[in-house]
């Protein structure tokens, strides 16, 4: 397809239509009906809808094919629509939420999950997924923690790359990295609130994962809703034009978030929609999602000579190039295939991938000799709690349905063929539920059973967009349930469902065994059963710190040092509680134990441009085979700018049989030691560094090993 020729034939209105994205429900209203609902509020006309270049959130392949046909009949240039969707953790087969995937520390699993989602969405007729979401988070009050892979830039970069590879490897799907930039730092944990941070913090912590996705070849990028240092991302020329395009060399599509161009008015940044359009196009934003600022204002802006048609042409070419790359011009329906959609989605192979991902991402947080339960010894098992018979898919569940998934209760019943598995709800789901009237029945059941599983936590509808929480504790009813049941049966394990780090301080001492299952998806119940009964072992670690109290937020491990780190008068402490967080980043237990030897360095000095090796011996000293994550942390001891306490700079997920040992080797290069320096560039500074290697995120200052970075030889 000669795209330049095509562009030269297009009128300005047709070009602007390519830059406009409408919701599927605009396209599915009958031809004679008027536009109603939110679409009317954003004042899109029927003509705008008919000519739009892309759409989001379609139901299925058959509907997509019908709409594409209608569109092509009407479109004078026969340019097919691009279909986009939020395929965040699965299309129909839902795998664990991204935060859980972060906990897996397992990029192969993550890539496999995304490739599976990509296969399903392809036959479902979707061309672009609005994923990966790579916003770094330090505030669990923010509901969208569930969509991120956590608080660490190094891990987030790896996860971003794996997700882009998985989604795009077939060449049939484009991924869209979002939300550029620093949307995860919403002030007070409130969604859509402002972000304010130094350029240094932005560059060192928040930007690397977007860059990693770009370097991996992501085809699209979505700007964020938030104000960043005073400027909304949709119209932020410094962020999009200067940094993303000019500095990073990104020349693909930039799409806005939903209605975000127009929302620059509400943010007090633009007085009119015309101004929104001008700022957005000057920032080189291409597609406008669900608002008509470009359509309705660019012609006038061009007439006034303040926007050039070349700016529009550049944006349109980026859209046409993606349509061409995905093969839409030759095959407008591409691979949309209702029959294949029926066969492939939720097939055994895909369920298997989702189950393994759930097993690999669940974190064992506490275990006082309760787990694993003995599958052959238990005769009566109580499965209790508000989420025991729910399928905890996780928000952004795309076309996933609870009815097609496995609850913990079903999974446990399926595994235990010879035991009686009994259920009691214990209390209702509500975030502040205080009615404890169902607890007595649960207690009575627990008394008569030889193993008890309580499924608690937060409903998956309590995390996601606009789902901020000010308090992160379990509901009063859930706490009573856990306490009371634990009193009558010590052989009780709590399975916690959550889309964020919760505050468990006031209940942790009442729990003998605690499994963090996150929101595990379609196959969650089978994974939970396998983990609780020792069919598989735990190997995941926290990608996000669990604070002791909401008052510790932001709680993250790679913070700066204090001049007075001690607890006590004039120290960096709280007078009303310990400073230590409840569970640190990198923490997670196993049914076996691992010993990690003191790190050995190939050299105690390293010249710039060279590398050194650090190795440890890791031994499985327990009785069961299992995986763990060997973690390398480094601190720049002294620099021209203060550097964090420690930072993850490498990790390896390894599997060891009982008694087996393995030498784990990390290479340290100058790259890992770089930071956004006083000279406003990434560079490593000569001097002393300290490193630690562990497998549970726990660092003792005295275990550190020092090395020196010297100038180039
Ligand atoms: C969200 C995006 C999402 C978009 C389209 C917005 O409200 O912030 O993450 O991709 O809607 O559904």
XYZ file of C-alpha atoms and ligand atoms in Angstrom:
725
model
C 0.000 0.000 0.000
C 1.359 3.393 -0.976
C 0.511 5.288 2.178
C 1.775 8.645 0.934
C -0.514 8.398 -2.063
C -3.402 7.437 0.144
C -2.724 10.390 2.419
C -2.583 12.786 -0.513
C -6.111 11.775 -1.524
C -7.575 12.379 1.929
C -9.468 15.507 2.940
C -8.617 17.196 6.215
C -11.812 15.839 7.768
C -10.919 12.304 6.697
C -7.480 12.724 8.191
C -8.895 13.943 11.475
C -11.234 10.971 11.551
C -8.164 8.698 11.562
C -7.087 10.521 14.708
C -10.387 9.918 16.456
C -11.306 6.853 18.465
C -14.872 6.041 19.449
C -16.264 3.530 21.902
C -17.795 0.368 20.496
C -21.176 1.254 21.928
C -21.254 4.241 19.538
C -20.896 1.876 16.610
C -23.320 -0.720 17.795
C -26.310 1.633 18.105
C -28.580 1.134 15.117
C -28.131 3.428 12.129
C -31.382 5.243 12.755
C -30.789 5.794 16.460
C -29.318 8.929 17.892
C -26.210 8.934 19.986
C -27.047 8.856 23.653
C -25.355 8.418 27.015
C -21.734 9.340 27.660
C -21.034 9.593 23.946
C -23.582 12.343 23.694
C -21.937 14.082 26.597
C -18.636 14.154 24.763
C -20.591 15.611 21.826
C -19.579 13.231 19.075
C -21.929 13.401 16.126
C -23.159 10.412 14.127
C -20.960 11.511 11.242
C -17.925 11.594 13.549
C -18.681 8.090 14.668
C -19.183 6.736 11.160
C -15.853 8.076 9.935
C -13.682 7.333 13.008
C -10.383 5.577 12.446
C -10.449 3.296 15.450
C -12.678 1.933 18.141
C -12.356 0.378 21.577
C -14.027 -2.302 23.639
C -15.817 -4.593 21.196
C -17.822 -7.585 22.329
C -16.694 -10.338 19.979
C -15.394 -11.317 16.546
C -18.791 -11.575 14.857
C -19.783 -8.074 15.931
C -16.380 -6.717 14.918
C -16.652 -8.218 11.441
C -20.103 -6.726 10.967
C -18.962 -3.259 12.018
C -15.807 -3.397 9.887
C -17.920 -4.324 6.850
C -20.313 -1.446 7.432
C -17.431 0.924 7.976
C -15.664 -0.078 4.770
C -18.834 0.362 2.754
C -19.115 3.940 4.004
C -15.471 4.968 4.107
C -14.532 6.776 0.888
C -10.874 5.739 1.182
C -11.625 2.181 2.302
C -9.365 2.523 5.348
C -10.229 -0.213 7.857
C -10.926 0.510 11.489
C -8.422 -0.472 14.157
C -10.056 -2.378 17.022
C -8.564 -1.797 20.440
C -9.376 -3.257 23.837
C -8.110 -3.433 27.399
C -6.703 -6.941 27.325
C -4.892 -6.431 30.604
C -4.612 -9.947 32.008
C -6.381 -12.111 29.509
C -9.120 -11.905 26.908
C -11.425 -14.730 27.977
C -8.979 -16.954 29.815
C -8.057 -14.618 32.643
C -4.661 -15.036 34.235
C -3.539 -13.333 37.475
C -3.523 -9.538 37.650
C -0.283 -7.814 36.629
C 0.706 -7.145 40.264
C 0.608 -10.901 40.814
C 2.667 -11.454 37.673
C 5.227 -9.085 39.161
C 5.370 -11.371 42.199
C 6.235 -14.331 39.999
C 9.577 -12.702 39.072
C 9.196 -15.021 36.103
C 9.420 -13.345 32.721
C 8.910 -16.609 30.798
C 5.569 -17.146 32.502
C 4.564 -13.541 31.909
C 5.492 -13.738 28.241
C 3.561 -16.982 27.884
C 0.453 -15.440 29.472
C 0.548 -12.409 27.203
C 1.100 -14.563 24.114
C -1.948 -16.595 25.121
C -4.048 -13.440 25.547
C -2.757 -12.202 22.225
C -3.860 -15.420 20.513
C -7.354 -15.150 22.000
C -7.814 -11.470 21.182
C -6.588 -12.043 17.635
C -9.405 -14.460 16.843
C -11.713 -12.162 18.784
C -10.944 -9.463 16.224
C -8.898 -7.138 18.448
C -5.781 -5.560 16.959
C -4.413 -3.482 19.824
C -4.345 -4.085 23.559
C -4.034 -1.189 25.982
C -1.295 -3.016 27.854
C 1.230 -3.210 29.369
C 0.536 -0.742 32.107
C 3.954 -0.056 33.595
C 3.273 2.747 36.067
C 5.495 2.392 39.120
C 3.571 2.402 42.419
C 4.473 3.255 45.976
C 1.015 3.888 47.325
C -1.296 0.922 47.879
C -4.254 3.205 48.438
C -4.304 3.719 44.678
C -6.708 1.209 43.156
C -4.724 0.743 40.001
C -1.832 -0.951 41.812
C -3.395 -4.153 40.537
C -2.560 -3.214 36.947
C 1.104 -2.542 37.679
C 3.953 -4.889 38.407
C 4.930 -3.080 41.569
C 7.371 -0.640 43.098
C 10.697 -1.526 41.546
C 12.017 -0.057 38.294
C 14.335 -2.975 37.520
C 11.575 -5.567 37.865
C 9.064 -3.335 36.081
C 11.415 -2.990 33.103
C 11.786 -6.753 32.812
C 8.040 -7.257 33.111
C 7.332 -4.532 30.541
C 9.668 -6.166 28.041
C 8.210 -9.632 28.640
C 4.666 -8.345 28.174
C 5.480 -6.529 24.942
C 7.242 -9.627 23.605
C 4.322 -11.853 24.543
C 1.609 -9.639 23.068
C 3.454 -8.762 19.883
C 5.405 -11.891 19.026
C 2.787 -13.196 16.567
C 2.913 -9.937 14.610
C -0.888 -9.847 14.664
C -1.334 -7.658 17.711
C 0.062 -4.294 18.787
C 0.707 -3.524 22.445
C 0.221 -0.070 23.952
C 2.364 0.933 26.909
C 0.647 3.249 29.387
C 0.084 5.629 31.179
C 2.852 8.031 30.222
C 3.966 9.309 32.659
C 4.081 8.675 36.382
C 0.338 8.101 36.687
C 1.155 5.670 39.518
C 2.305 8.497 41.742
C -1.204 9.968 42.071
C -1.124 12.200 45.109
C -2.815 10.765 48.237
C -3.393 7.533 46.341
C -6.342 9.189 44.654
C -7.024 8.322 41.053
C -6.785 11.212 38.573
C -4.955 13.401 41.079
C -1.762 15.262 40.275
C 1.811 14.035 40.247
C 4.610 16.290 41.277
C 8.184 15.078 41.368
C 11.715 16.081 40.487
C 13.018 15.207 37.040
C 15.608 13.083 38.779
C 13.029 10.904 40.544
C 11.090 10.653 37.302
C 14.137 9.545 35.344
C 15.585 7.200 37.955
C 12.412 5.399 39.007
C 9.309 6.193 36.995
C 10.386 6.462 33.360
C 12.606 3.401 32.842
C 9.742 0.911 32.333
C 8.091 2.973 29.564
C 11.485 3.212 27.899
C 12.014 -0.540 28.270
C 8.700 -1.219 26.492
C 9.672 1.186 23.724
C 13.072 -0.428 23.294
C 11.285 -3.777 23.052
C 9.336 -2.406 20.061
C 5.938 -1.536 21.546
C 3.711 -0.148 18.769
C 1.712 2.387 20.749
C 1.885 4.559 23.849
C -0.942 6.054 25.911
C -0.500 9.318 27.760
C -1.850 9.583 31.282
C -4.753 11.494 32.778
C -2.638 13.192 35.402
C -0.936 16.522 35.671
C 2.809 16.004 35.800
C 4.677 18.887 37.393
C 1.892 21.253 36.452
C 1.208 20.038 32.914
C -1.363 17.398 31.900
C 0.332 14.635 29.918
C -2.035 14.963 26.934
C -0.694 18.430 26.222
C 2.763 18.077 27.706
C 5.202 19.083 24.989
C 8.245 18.519 27.153
C 7.139 14.987 27.969
C 5.817 13.800 24.620
C 7.629 15.836 21.984
C 10.945 16.623 23.627
C 11.506 13.525 25.736
C 9.566 10.698 24.104
C 9.979 11.627 20.460
C 13.176 13.675 20.248
C 15.254 12.191 23.061
C 14.053 8.579 22.963
C 13.384 8.469 19.219
C 9.855 7.047 19.550
C 8.074 7.599 16.225
C 4.968 5.457 16.637
C 1.437 6.253 17.780
C 0.645 8.249 20.896
C -2.972 7.865 22.001
C -4.719 9.873 24.705
C -6.517 8.297 27.619
C -10.336 8.297 27.630
C -11.617 11.836 27.023
C -8.323 13.173 28.363
C -7.825 15.961 25.811
C -11.078 17.539 26.900
C -10.316 16.977 30.545
C -7.456 19.440 30.248
C -10.222 22.001 30.660
C -11.349 20.550 33.981
C -7.721 20.484 35.084
C -7.638 24.236 34.692
C -5.033 24.040 31.962
C -7.106 24.960 28.903
C -10.002 27.329 28.659
C -11.527 25.894 25.492
C -11.517 22.649 23.548
C -9.749 24.471 20.779
C -6.889 25.139 23.147
C -6.917 21.456 24.164
C -6.559 20.488 20.503
C -3.732 22.940 19.928
C -1.730 21.830 22.951
C -2.253 18.152 22.200
C -1.190 18.371 18.567
C 1.805 20.529 19.467
C 2.798 17.854 21.961
C 2.548 15.369 18.999
C -0.321 13.362 20.442
C -1.896 11.384 17.619
C -5.159 9.628 18.467
C -7.799 11.251 20.637
C -9.793 8.706 22.604
C -13.500 9.517 22.882
C -13.533 13.282 22.589
C -13.874 15.483 19.507
C -11.325 18.255 20.182
C -9.305 17.504 17.052
C -12.301 16.868 14.809
C -14.050 20.040 15.784
C -11.177 22.454 16.163
C -8.192 21.554 14.032
C -9.694 22.927 10.764
C -10.025 26.342 12.367
C -6.579 26.138 13.948
C -5.152 25.404 10.499
C -7.071 28.309 8.973
C -5.661 30.581 11.618
C -2.190 29.346 10.763
C -1.377 28.175 14.296
C -1.373 24.469 13.421
C 0.008 23.151 10.136
C -1.444 20.402 8.001
C 1.986 18.742 8.133
C 1.490 18.171 11.854
C -1.758 16.374 11.072
C -0.177 14.412 8.233
C 2.570 13.140 10.498
C 0.036 11.915 13.032
C -2.161 10.293 10.377
C 0.830 8.563 8.816
C 1.652 6.970 12.140
C -1.881 5.550 12.290
C -1.819 4.353 8.683
C 1.575 2.765 9.184
C 0.255 0.621 12.027
C -2.796 -0.428 10.000
C -0.472 -1.401 7.188
C 1.985 -3.210 9.488
C -0.782 -5.312 11.007
C -1.966 -6.224 7.504
C -5.361 -4.532 7.795
C -5.392 -3.141 4.262
C -5.142 -6.596 2.695
C -7.319 -8.354 5.255
C -9.602 -5.858 6.983
C -11.083 -8.554 9.186
C -7.628 -9.925 9.760
C -7.922 -12.989 11.906
C -11.305 -12.276 13.510
C -12.888 -15.683 13.532
C -16.001 -16.446 15.603
C -15.454 -20.212 15.318
C -11.821 -20.061 16.399
C -12.798 -17.644 19.169
C -15.149 -20.314 20.435
C -12.509 -23.069 20.223
C -9.333 -21.361 21.356
C -10.580 -19.216 24.224
C -10.646 -21.104 27.519
C -9.199 -24.246 25.920
C -7.356 -26.693 28.194
C -3.971 -25.388 27.114
C -4.876 -21.829 28.012
C -6.430 -22.804 31.324
C -3.245 -24.656 32.090
C -1.151 -21.540 31.422
C -3.451 -19.456 33.636
C -3.285 -22.017 36.459
C 0.499 -22.252 36.375
C 0.762 -18.455 36.397
C -1.495 -18.318 39.467
C 0.652 -20.961 41.194
C 3.821 -19.075 40.357
C 2.537 -15.735 41.613
C 0.966 -16.640 44.974
C 3.141 -15.575 47.916
C 3.399 -17.531 51.168
C 3.577 -14.787 53.804
C 3.391 -16.815 56.998
C 3.442 -20.493 57.887
C 3.665 -21.728 61.470
C 3.708 -25.419 60.648
C 0.220 -25.449 59.172
C 0.865 -25.813 55.457
C 0.990 -27.821 53.334
C -2.102 -29.707 54.391
C -1.782 -33.416 53.920
C -4.069 -34.395 51.085
C -4.150 -38.029 52.143
C -4.720 -37.443 55.840
C -7.501 -34.848 55.892
C -11.020 -36.223 56.087
C -13.110 -33.095 56.560
C -12.091 -29.713 55.246
C -13.902 -26.436 55.869
C -13.669 -23.779 53.188
C -14.936 -20.575 54.727
C -15.183 -16.919 53.868
C -16.786 -14.378 51.581
C -14.536 -15.288 48.655
C -14.521 -19.064 49.093
C -17.076 -19.700 46.384
C -16.223 -16.712 44.204
C -13.990 -16.797 41.146
C -11.557 -13.995 41.823
C -10.838 -12.860 38.293
C -9.446 -9.416 39.051
C -10.680 -6.152 37.666
C -10.143 -5.325 33.976
C -11.388 -8.813 33.275
C -12.095 -8.158 29.590
C -14.478 -10.901 28.447
C -13.699 -13.185 31.364
C -16.666 -14.528 33.307
C -16.821 -15.810 36.870
C -19.103 -18.573 35.618
C -16.266 -19.946 33.488
C -13.712 -20.027 36.273
C -12.785 -22.091 39.315
C -13.379 -20.850 42.854
C -11.207 -21.967 45.765
C -14.073 -24.169 46.935
C -14.408 -25.882 43.564
C -10.648 -26.270 43.216
C -10.298 -27.870 46.654
C -13.244 -30.188 46.043
C -11.691 -31.216 42.740
C -8.366 -32.057 44.344
C -9.666 -33.866 47.411
C -11.506 -36.820 45.989
C -11.688 -38.705 49.288
C -12.366 -35.959 51.784
C -15.523 -34.138 52.672
C -15.254 -30.474 51.696
C -17.742 -28.220 53.473
C -18.516 -24.555 52.971
C -19.647 -21.670 55.110
C -19.733 -18.040 53.979
C -18.644 -16.589 57.324
C -19.505 -12.987 56.405
C -20.410 -10.801 53.472
C -17.943 -9.221 51.038
C -18.367 -5.476 51.767
C -15.263 -3.371 52.345
C -16.556 -2.150 55.706
C -18.784 -5.124 56.539
C -19.348 -5.388 60.264
C -22.228 -7.872 60.519
C -20.774 -10.946 62.242
C -23.966 -12.971 62.415
C -22.613 -15.683 60.093
C -19.447 -16.226 62.128
C -21.012 -18.669 64.622
C -21.992 -21.099 61.872
C -18.479 -20.908 60.393
C -16.956 -21.565 63.833
C -19.154 -24.580 64.394
C -18.093 -25.997 61.056
C -14.408 -25.276 61.669
C -14.570 -27.146 64.995
C -15.605 -30.343 63.256
C -12.982 -30.246 60.518
C -9.337 -31.256 60.469
C -8.249 -28.451 58.132
C -9.738 -24.991 57.633
C -9.227 -22.544 54.805
C -10.537 -18.977 55.130
C -10.819 -17.008 51.885
C -10.607 -13.336 52.864
C -9.265 -10.042 51.534
C -10.799 -7.614 49.112
C -13.261 -8.239 46.347
C -11.718 -7.689 42.941
C -14.203 -4.903 42.357
C -12.429 -2.972 45.122
C -9.283 -2.419 43.084
C -8.920 -0.995 39.602
C -9.627 2.399 38.081
C -11.111 4.927 40.496
C -10.945 2.382 43.344
C -8.786 4.226 45.843
C -9.033 3.177 49.473
C -8.102 5.320 52.461
C -7.923 2.312 54.772
C -6.345 -0.935 53.738
C -7.485 -3.301 56.471
C -9.789 -6.258 56.302
C -13.392 -5.514 57.178
C -14.373 -5.810 60.865
C -16.454 -8.887 59.999
C -13.546 -10.610 58.244
C -11.231 -9.915 61.176
C -13.731 -11.370 63.607
C -14.182 -14.384 61.374
C -10.441 -15.024 61.173
C -9.947 -14.579 64.920
C -12.884 -16.676 66.018
C -12.307 -19.520 63.595
C -8.584 -19.525 64.391
C -9.423 -19.964 68.079
C -11.418 -23.131 67.529
C -9.097 -24.696 64.961
C -5.360 -24.018 64.879
C -5.015 -25.876 61.616
C -6.342 -22.888 59.740
C -4.852 -21.172 56.718
C -5.987 -17.819 55.402
C -6.001 -17.241 51.657
C -5.904 -13.543 50.954
C -7.272 -12.052 47.744
C -6.076 -8.576 46.927
C -5.232 -6.152 44.156
C -2.802 -4.121 46.269
C -0.711 -4.309 49.420
C -3.043 -4.445 52.424
C -2.483 -3.531 56.067
C -2.572 -6.799 58.029
C -0.954 -5.659 61.269
C -4.008 -6.022 63.468
C -4.761 -9.570 62.299
C -1.406 -11.134 61.465
C -0.835 -12.528 64.968
C -4.167 -14.329 64.802
C -3.160 -16.113 61.615
C -1.052 -19.258 61.568
C -0.674 -19.546 57.809
C -1.198 -16.825 55.239
C -1.231 -17.217 51.464
C -1.457 -14.146 49.256
C -3.327 -15.311 46.157
C -3.850 -11.778 44.717
C -6.667 -11.865 42.152
C -5.644 -15.122 40.490
C -8.020 -15.345 37.506
C -10.005 -18.089 35.824
C -7.965 -20.980 37.218
C -7.289 -19.457 40.623
C -9.188 -22.107 42.579
C -7.179 -24.977 41.130
C -3.922 -23.149 41.775
C -4.915 -22.432 45.388
C -5.814 -26.082 45.973
C -2.502 -27.271 44.539
C -0.547 -24.829 46.678
C -2.373 -25.472 49.952
C -2.034 -29.232 49.637
C 1.578 -29.175 48.520
C 1.069 -30.399 44.973
C 3.219 -27.434 44.029
C 5.499 -25.195 46.087
C 5.519 -21.434 46.532
C 8.252 -19.456 44.775
C 6.865 -15.922 44.452
C 8.056 -12.799 46.258
C 6.385 -9.479 46.983
C 6.718 -6.869 44.224
C 5.295 -4.293 46.606
C 5.958 -3.535 50.284
C 3.168 -4.277 52.761
C 3.086 -1.385 55.255
C 2.379 -1.848 58.938
C -0.038 1.055 58.798
C -1.502 3.434 56.239
C 0.584 6.067 58.040
C 3.773 4.523 56.598
C 2.686 5.213 53.036
C 4.512 5.701 50.743
C 6.204 2.499 51.833
C 8.846 1.239 49.413
C 12.189 -0.364 49.889
C 14.488 1.658 47.632
C 14.174 4.939 49.494
C 16.931 7.344 50.426
C 18.957 6.960 53.581
C 18.278 8.940 56.690
C 21.035 10.685 58.612
C 19.463 9.245 61.780
C 18.214 5.800 60.870
C 17.842 4.650 64.468
C 14.604 4.293 66.364
C 14.599 6.486 69.426
C 14.567 10.146 70.379
C 15.772 12.352 67.531
C 15.783 9.307 65.278
C 13.983 8.653 62.014
C 11.112 6.731 63.574
C 7.467 6.717 64.609
C 6.753 7.233 68.271
C 3.652 5.035 68.046
C 4.822 1.996 66.071
C 7.915 0.258 64.745
C 9.437 1.691 61.607
C 9.847 -1.673 59.892
C 7.166 -2.486 57.377
C 5.185 -5.679 57.868
C 6.480 -7.430 54.737
C 9.238 -6.036 52.570
C 9.612 -6.024 48.815
C 11.209 -9.332 47.767
C 9.767 -11.284 50.714
C 8.128 -14.678 50.351
C 8.355 -18.096 52.010
C 8.442 -21.616 50.643
C 7.677 -25.129 51.894
C 11.400 -25.676 51.775
C 14.325 -23.499 52.948
C 17.205 -22.126 50.985
C 20.652 -21.125 52.137
C 22.507 -18.448 50.245
C 26.269 -18.285 50.780
C 28.165 -15.005 51.204
C 28.655 -13.321 47.811
C 32.033 -13.789 46.115
C 33.240 -11.187 43.665
C 35.502 -11.879 40.703
C 37.261 -8.628 41.587
C 36.857 -6.000 44.269
C 37.504 -3.289 41.731
C 35.835 -2.689 38.413
C 36.934 -0.279 35.731
C 34.301 1.690 33.891
C 33.346 -0.065 30.686
C 34.178 -3.448 32.210
C 32.181 -5.843 34.325
C 32.667 -8.080 37.337
C 30.894 -11.215 38.461
C 29.268 -11.877 41.781
C 28.388 -15.431 42.650
C 26.647 -17.237 45.473
C 25.930 -20.831 46.252
C 22.231 -21.460 46.793
C 21.211 -24.699 48.456
C 17.795 -26.186 49.046
C 18.235 -27.359 52.636
C 14.639 -28.435 53.139
C 12.703 -31.545 52.218
C 10.755 -30.380 49.191
C 11.734 -29.261 45.704
C 10.975 -25.641 44.996
C 11.717 -22.378 43.277
C 13.091 -19.207 44.752
C 14.171 -15.805 43.528
C 17.818 -15.002 44.145
C 18.025 -11.230 44.446
C 20.972 -8.897 43.954
C 20.832 -5.480 45.604
C 23.403 -2.728 45.160
C 23.981 0.576 46.891
C 26.091 3.426 45.622
C 27.734 4.344 48.924
C 28.717 7.928 48.101
C 27.887 9.982 45.055
C 27.446 13.582 43.979
C 23.752 13.047 44.690
C 22.405 10.936 47.545
C 21.560 7.436 46.343
C 18.919 4.987 47.667
C 19.493 2.612 50.519
C 19.681 -0.274 48.069
C 18.293 -1.130 44.657
C 17.474 -4.394 42.932
C 19.963 -4.824 40.119
C 19.492 -8.453 39.207
C 17.481 -11.539 40.104
C 17.306 -15.159 39.044
C 14.436 -17.522 39.550
C 15.833 -20.980 40.117
C 14.419 -24.416 40.829
C 16.217 -26.785 43.190
C 15.358 -30.302 44.278
C 15.648 -31.078 47.992
C 19.323 -31.130 48.896
C 20.383 -29.689 45.551
C 22.696 -26.676 45.244
C 23.439 -24.286 42.426
C 25.991 -21.594 41.780
C 24.162 -18.427 40.802
C 26.201 -15.839 38.949
C 25.309 -12.209 38.292
C 27.263 -9.898 36.044
C 27.584 -6.311 37.202
C 28.269 -3.808 34.468
C 28.616 -0.051 34.484
C 25.051 0.170 33.142
C 23.560 -1.129 36.403
C 25.419 1.513 38.396
C 24.163 4.497 36.425
C 21.739 7.112 37.687
C 20.477 10.506 36.556
C 23.430 12.454 37.854
C 24.186 16.004 38.811
C 25.267 16.479 35.172
C 21.720 15.663 33.955
C 22.656 12.449 32.247
C 22.806 8.770 33.110
C 26.259 7.986 34.398
C 27.984 5.853 36.988
C 30.263 7.601 39.412
C 33.550 6.197 40.602
C 33.785 5.097 44.207
C 32.533 2.551 46.640
C 29.451 0.338 46.219
C 27.939 -2.294 48.534
C 26.052 -5.361 47.376
C 23.885 -7.994 48.986
C 22.433 -11.231 47.675
C 19.447 -12.903 49.321
C 16.318 -14.812 48.446
C 13.781 -13.086 50.693
C 14.362 -9.349 50.360
C 15.795 -9.117 53.875
C 19.056 -7.219 53.992
C 21.410 -7.012 56.963
C 23.710 -4.054 56.650
C 26.651 -6.092 57.951
C 26.318 -8.781 55.253
C 27.139 -6.294 52.490
C 30.215 -6.798 50.316
C 32.024 -3.778 48.972
C 33.622 -3.108 45.595
C 35.039 -0.036 43.901
C 34.260 1.477 40.533
C 37.360 3.012 38.988
C 37.830 5.244 35.974
C 38.255 3.709 32.496
C 41.553 1.896 32.056
C -8.143 3.979 31.446
C -7.186 3.320 30.484
C -7.945 2.464 29.511
C -8.972 3.307 28.814
C -9.768 2.543 27.770
C -9.293 4.646 30.747
O -10.277 5.055 31.646
O -7.432 4.907 32.233
O -6.250 2.565 31.183
O -7.047 1.870 28.615
O -9.874 3.822 29.774
O -10.628 1.640 28.321
